[in-house]
Short mmCIF file of C-alpha atoms in Angstrom, two decimals:
data_model
loop_
_atom_site.label_atom_id
_atom_site.label_comp_id
_atom_site.label_asym_id
_atom_site.label_seq_id
_atom_site.Cartn_x
_atom_site.Cartn_y
_atom_site.Cartn_z
CA MET A 200 8.53 8.54 -11.69
CA ASN A 201 4.87 7.87 -10.87
CA LEU A 202 3.94 4.46 -9.54
CA ILE A 203 1.06 2.40 -8.16
CA LEU A 204 1.67 -0.51 -5.83
CA LEU A 205 -1.03 -3.18 -5.86
CA GLY A 206 -1.40 -6.23 -3.64
CA PRO A 207 -3.56 -7.60 -0.86
CA PRO A 208 -3.24 -6.66 2.82
CA GLY A 209 0.03 -7.90 4.19
CA ALA A 210 1.79 -8.15 0.83
CA GLY A 211 4.32 -5.48 1.90
CA LYS A 212 3.15 -2.49 -0.08
CA GLY A 213 3.77 -0.07 2.77
CA THR A 214 7.32 -1.34 3.31
CA GLN A 215 8.18 -1.09 -0.37
CA ALA A 216 6.63 2.38 -0.65
CA LYS A 217 8.76 3.64 2.24
CA ARG A 218 11.91 2.21 0.60
CA LEU A 219 11.05 3.98 -2.70
CA GLU A 220 10.56 7.20 -0.77
CA THR A 221 14.08 6.87 0.64
CA ALA A 222 15.86 5.55 -2.37
CA ARG A 223 14.21 7.70 -5.11
CA GLY A 224 12.72 10.71 -3.34
CA LEU A 225 9.22 9.76 -4.27
CA VAL A 226 6.24 10.73 -2.09
CA GLN A 227 4.08 7.97 -0.67
CA LEU A 228 0.37 8.77 -1.21
CA SER A 229 -1.95 7.04 1.18
CA THR A 230 -5.57 8.14 0.60
CA GLY A 231 -6.41 7.48 4.29
CA ASP A 232 -3.66 9.74 5.47
CA MET A 233 -4.51 12.41 3.00
CA LEU A 234 -8.12 12.42 4.05
CA ARG A 235 -7.16 12.84 7.68
CA GLN A 236 -4.71 15.64 6.90
CA ALA A 237 -7.23 17.42 4.69
CA VAL A 238 -9.88 17.30 7.44
CA ALA A 239 -7.40 18.48 10.04
CA SER A 240 -6.23 21.37 7.86
CA GLY A 241 -9.77 22.81 7.55
CA SER A 242 -9.31 23.42 3.86
CA ALA A 243 -12.31 23.65 1.52
CA LEU A 244 -11.66 20.18 0.35
CA GLY A 245 -11.14 19.00 3.92
CA GLN A 246 -14.52 20.42 4.94
CA GLN A 247 -16.20 18.64 2.09
CA ALA A 248 -14.58 15.36 3.19
CA LYS A 249 -15.48 15.95 6.79
CA LYS A 250 -19.17 16.28 5.91
CA VAL A 251 -19.13 13.00 3.97
CA MET A 252 -17.36 11.20 6.79
CA GLU A 253 -19.78 12.60 9.46
CA ALA A 254 -22.69 11.44 7.37
CA GLY A 255 -21.18 7.90 7.22
CA GLN A 256 -21.15 7.94 3.45
CA LEU A 257 -18.58 6.53 1.04
CA MET A 258 -16.06 9.16 -0.04
CA PRO A 259 -16.84 10.28 -3.63
CA ASP A 260 -14.14 9.56 -6.21
CA GLU A 261 -14.01 13.25 -7.16
CA ILE A 262 -12.97 14.25 -3.68
CA ILE A 263 -10.19 11.61 -3.54
CA ILE A 264 -8.92 12.57 -6.97
CA ALA A 265 -8.94 16.28 -6.03
CA MET A 266 -6.85 15.45 -2.93
CA ILE A 267 -4.36 13.46 -4.97
CA ALA A 268 -4.13 16.27 -7.46
CA GLU A 269 -3.55 18.84 -4.71
CA ARG A 270 -0.87 16.68 -3.13
CA ILE A 271 1.09 15.89 -6.33
CA ASP A 272 1.18 19.59 -7.12
CA ALA A 273 3.24 20.14 -3.96
CA PRO A 274 7.04 20.87 -4.48
CA ASP A 275 8.12 17.70 -2.64
CA ALA A 276 6.30 15.53 -5.19
CA ARG A 277 8.23 16.82 -8.17
CA LYS A 278 10.25 13.61 -8.39
CA GLY A 279 7.12 11.52 -8.51
CA PHE A 280 4.83 9.50 -6.21
CA VAL A 281 3.85 6.03 -5.02
CA LEU A 282 0.12 5.40 -4.69
CA ASP A 283 -0.79 2.80 -2.14
CA GLY A 284 -4.42 1.84 -1.75
CA PHE A 285 -5.83 3.72 -4.72
CA PRO A 286 -7.37 3.21 -7.23
CA ARG A 287 -9.67 0.38 -6.24
CA THR A 288 -12.03 0.37 -9.21
CA GLU A 289 -11.70 0.78 -12.98
CA ALA A 290 -13.69 4.06 -12.74
CA GLN A 291 -11.13 5.44 -10.23
CA ALA A 292 -8.27 4.30 -12.45
CA GLU A 293 -9.81 6.08 -15.45
CA ALA A 294 -10.37 9.25 -13.39
CA LEU A 295 -6.78 9.14 -12.14
CA ASP A 296 -5.50 8.86 -15.74
CA ARG A 297 -7.60 11.89 -16.75
CA MET A 298 -6.37 13.93 -13.82
CA LEU A 299 -2.75 13.14 -14.51
CA ALA A 300 -3.07 13.76 -18.22
CA GLY A 301 -4.53 17.24 -17.44
CA ARG A 302 -1.28 17.93 -15.58
CA GLY A 303 0.93 16.60 -18.27
CA ARG A 304 1.82 13.60 -16.12
CA ARG A 305 1.28 9.89 -16.42
CA LEU A 306 1.82 6.58 -14.65
CA ASP A 307 5.17 4.88 -15.34
CA ALA A 308 4.26 1.55 -13.82
CA VAL A 309 1.76 -0.43 -11.80
CA ILE A 310 3.56 -2.98 -9.71
CA GLU A 311 1.59 -5.87 -8.34
CA LEU A 312 2.96 -7.79 -5.39
CA VAL A 313 1.74 -11.31 -6.17
CA VAL A 314 1.15 -13.56 -3.19
CA ASP A 315 0.21 -17.07 -2.24
CA GLU A 316 -2.89 -16.46 -0.05
CA ALA A 317 -2.40 -19.52 2.20
CA ALA A 318 1.23 -18.74 2.83
CA LEU A 319 0.41 -15.03 3.36
CA ILE A 320 -2.13 -15.95 6.08
CA GLU A 321 0.42 -18.12 7.78
CA ARG A 322 3.05 -15.36 7.57
CA ILE A 323 0.75 -12.63 8.96
CA SER A 324 -1.16 -14.58 11.59
CA GLY A 325 2.06 -15.72 13.24
CA ARG A 326 3.37 -12.21 13.78
CA PHE A 327 3.87 -10.73 17.27
CA THR A 328 5.92 -7.99 18.86
CA CYS A 329 7.61 -7.21 22.10
CA ALA A 330 5.27 -4.99 24.16
CA LYS A 331 8.21 -3.04 25.59
CA CYS A 332 10.69 -2.38 22.69
CA GLY A 333 8.61 -3.29 19.59
CA ALA A 334 10.91 -6.01 18.35
CA GLY A 335 9.16 -8.18 15.77
CA TYR A 336 8.90 -12.01 15.86
CA HIS A 337 6.99 -14.85 14.25
CA ASP A 338 5.78 -18.09 15.74
CA LYS A 339 7.35 -20.19 12.94
CA PHE A 340 9.82 -18.05 11.00
CA GLN A 341 11.39 -15.88 13.67
CA PRO A 342 10.73 -16.99 17.26
CA PRO A 343 12.68 -15.53 20.19
CA LYS A 344 15.95 -17.37 20.81
CA LYS A 345 14.65 -18.15 24.31
CA PRO A 346 10.99 -18.91 24.30
CA GLY A 347 8.92 -16.10 25.93
CA VAL A 348 11.79 -13.70 26.26
CA CYS A 349 12.60 -10.82 23.87
CA ASP A 350 16.02 -11.10 22.34
CA ARG A 351 16.48 -7.34 22.39
CA CYS A 352 15.35 -6.17 25.83
CA GLY A 353 14.58 -9.28 27.81
CA SER A 354 10.90 -8.44 28.30
CA THR A 355 8.41 -11.31 28.67
CA GLU A 356 5.38 -9.34 27.45
CA PHE A 357 4.33 -9.67 23.83
CA VAL A 358 1.36 -8.35 21.80
CA ARG A 359 -0.45 -9.43 18.59
CA ARG A 360 -2.52 -7.18 16.36
CA LYS A 361 -6.22 -8.02 16.75
CA ASP A 362 -6.71 -8.25 13.01
CA ASP A 363 -3.69 -10.58 12.49
CA ASN A 364 -5.84 -13.72 12.73
CA PRO A 365 -6.82 -16.20 9.95
CA GLU A 366 -10.49 -15.33 9.94
CA THR A 367 -10.00 -11.59 9.59
CA LEU A 368 -7.24 -12.00 7.07
CA LYS A 369 -9.41 -14.26 4.90
CA ALA A 370 -12.16 -11.67 4.93
CA ARG A 371 -9.77 -8.91 3.98
CA LEU A 372 -8.32 -11.03 1.17
CA GLU A 373 -11.82 -11.68 -0.18
CA ALA A 374 -12.63 -7.98 -0.10
CA TYR A 375 -9.41 -7.26 -2.02
CA ARG A 376 -10.21 -9.79 -4.69
CA ALA A 377 -13.71 -8.43 -5.09
CA GLN A 378 -12.83 -4.70 -4.96
CA THR A 379 -9.31 -4.11 -6.21
CA ALA A 380 -8.13 -7.11 -8.19
CA PRO A 381 -10.45 -6.27 -11.08
CA ILE A 382 -8.32 -3.18 -11.97
CA VAL A 383 -5.35 -5.50 -12.72
CA PRO A 384 -6.66 -6.29 -16.30
CA TYR A 385 -7.15 -2.59 -16.90
CA TYR A 386 -3.54 -1.81 -16.31
CA ARG A 387 -2.41 -4.96 -18.06
CA ARG A 388 -4.24 -3.78 -21.20
CA LYS A 389 -2.39 -0.46 -20.97
CA GLY A 390 0.94 -2.27 -20.77
CA LEU A 391 1.72 -0.79 -17.36
CA LEU A 392 1.34 -3.88 -15.15
CA LYS A 393 4.51 -5.46 -13.75
CA GLU A 394 4.44 -8.47 -11.39
CA VAL A 395 6.81 -9.11 -8.48
CA ASP A 396 6.86 -12.11 -6.13
CA GLY A 397 5.50 -10.57 -2.94
CA MET A 398 6.30 -13.70 -0.97
CA ALA A 399 10.07 -13.17 -1.39
CA ALA A 400 12.15 -11.55 1.38
CA PRO A 401 11.68 -7.71 1.54
CA ASP A 402 15.21 -7.03 0.20
CA GLN A 403 14.52 -9.34 -2.76
CA VAL A 404 11.23 -7.62 -3.48
CA THR A 405 13.03 -4.27 -3.41
CA GLY A 406 15.65 -5.54 -5.82
CA ALA A 407 12.96 -6.80 -8.21
CA ILE A 408 11.15 -3.46 -8.08
CA GLU A 409 14.38 -1.52 -8.73
CA ALA A 410 15.15 -3.77 -11.70
CA ILE A 411 11.80 -2.95 -13.22
CA LEU A 412 12.25 0.76 -12.69
CA ALA A 413 15.72 0.60 -14.15
CA ARG A 414 14.39 -0.97 -17.28
CA ILE A 415 11.67 1.63 -17.59
CA ALA A 416 14.22 4.42 -17.21
CA THR A 417 16.30 3.10 -20.01
CA ALA A 418 13.44 2.15 -22.37
#
């Protein structure tokens, strides 16, 4: 099964992609990870990508598509893949369709994690973790049982991601709306778009995705 997960930063795409990997044997495809791996490998494609990166230029669509094509041809991708973070434009979506068709493959679904932006900002900006053991907390939804003390290890040191602040999050959401959201109508027209409430608990989101995939499998 070949899937795309859509949704703004913090919607939970990474979490759900990992769960699909475990439950269904799909391969999570992150274009950022693939670029780094290609460069590190020293392959012809990696050398091309390295030159573009060193020049400070935007990565051409054809290089990204070629990397995806190379990756999905690998034996471990025979059960399918989950794309997270690509495509971002209609041109990329069309190029992806052409590449897949050339390999006798197609997308089975494009799942959009729909969020309430104001609630998402509150959810993300309140996150923090224990600096010692990595246990996760939230100012409002999951504070430590004893203020200032980690429930798991007793440490009193906590850290927050620098980009988990309202200003940065608003900018990232605006960028998502401008760059990626326009491909939603493209996939809706193709009948591939499925919507899931991204504000639900992770287990509920997983259940909703699995229900969609079960319907597709029996269609």
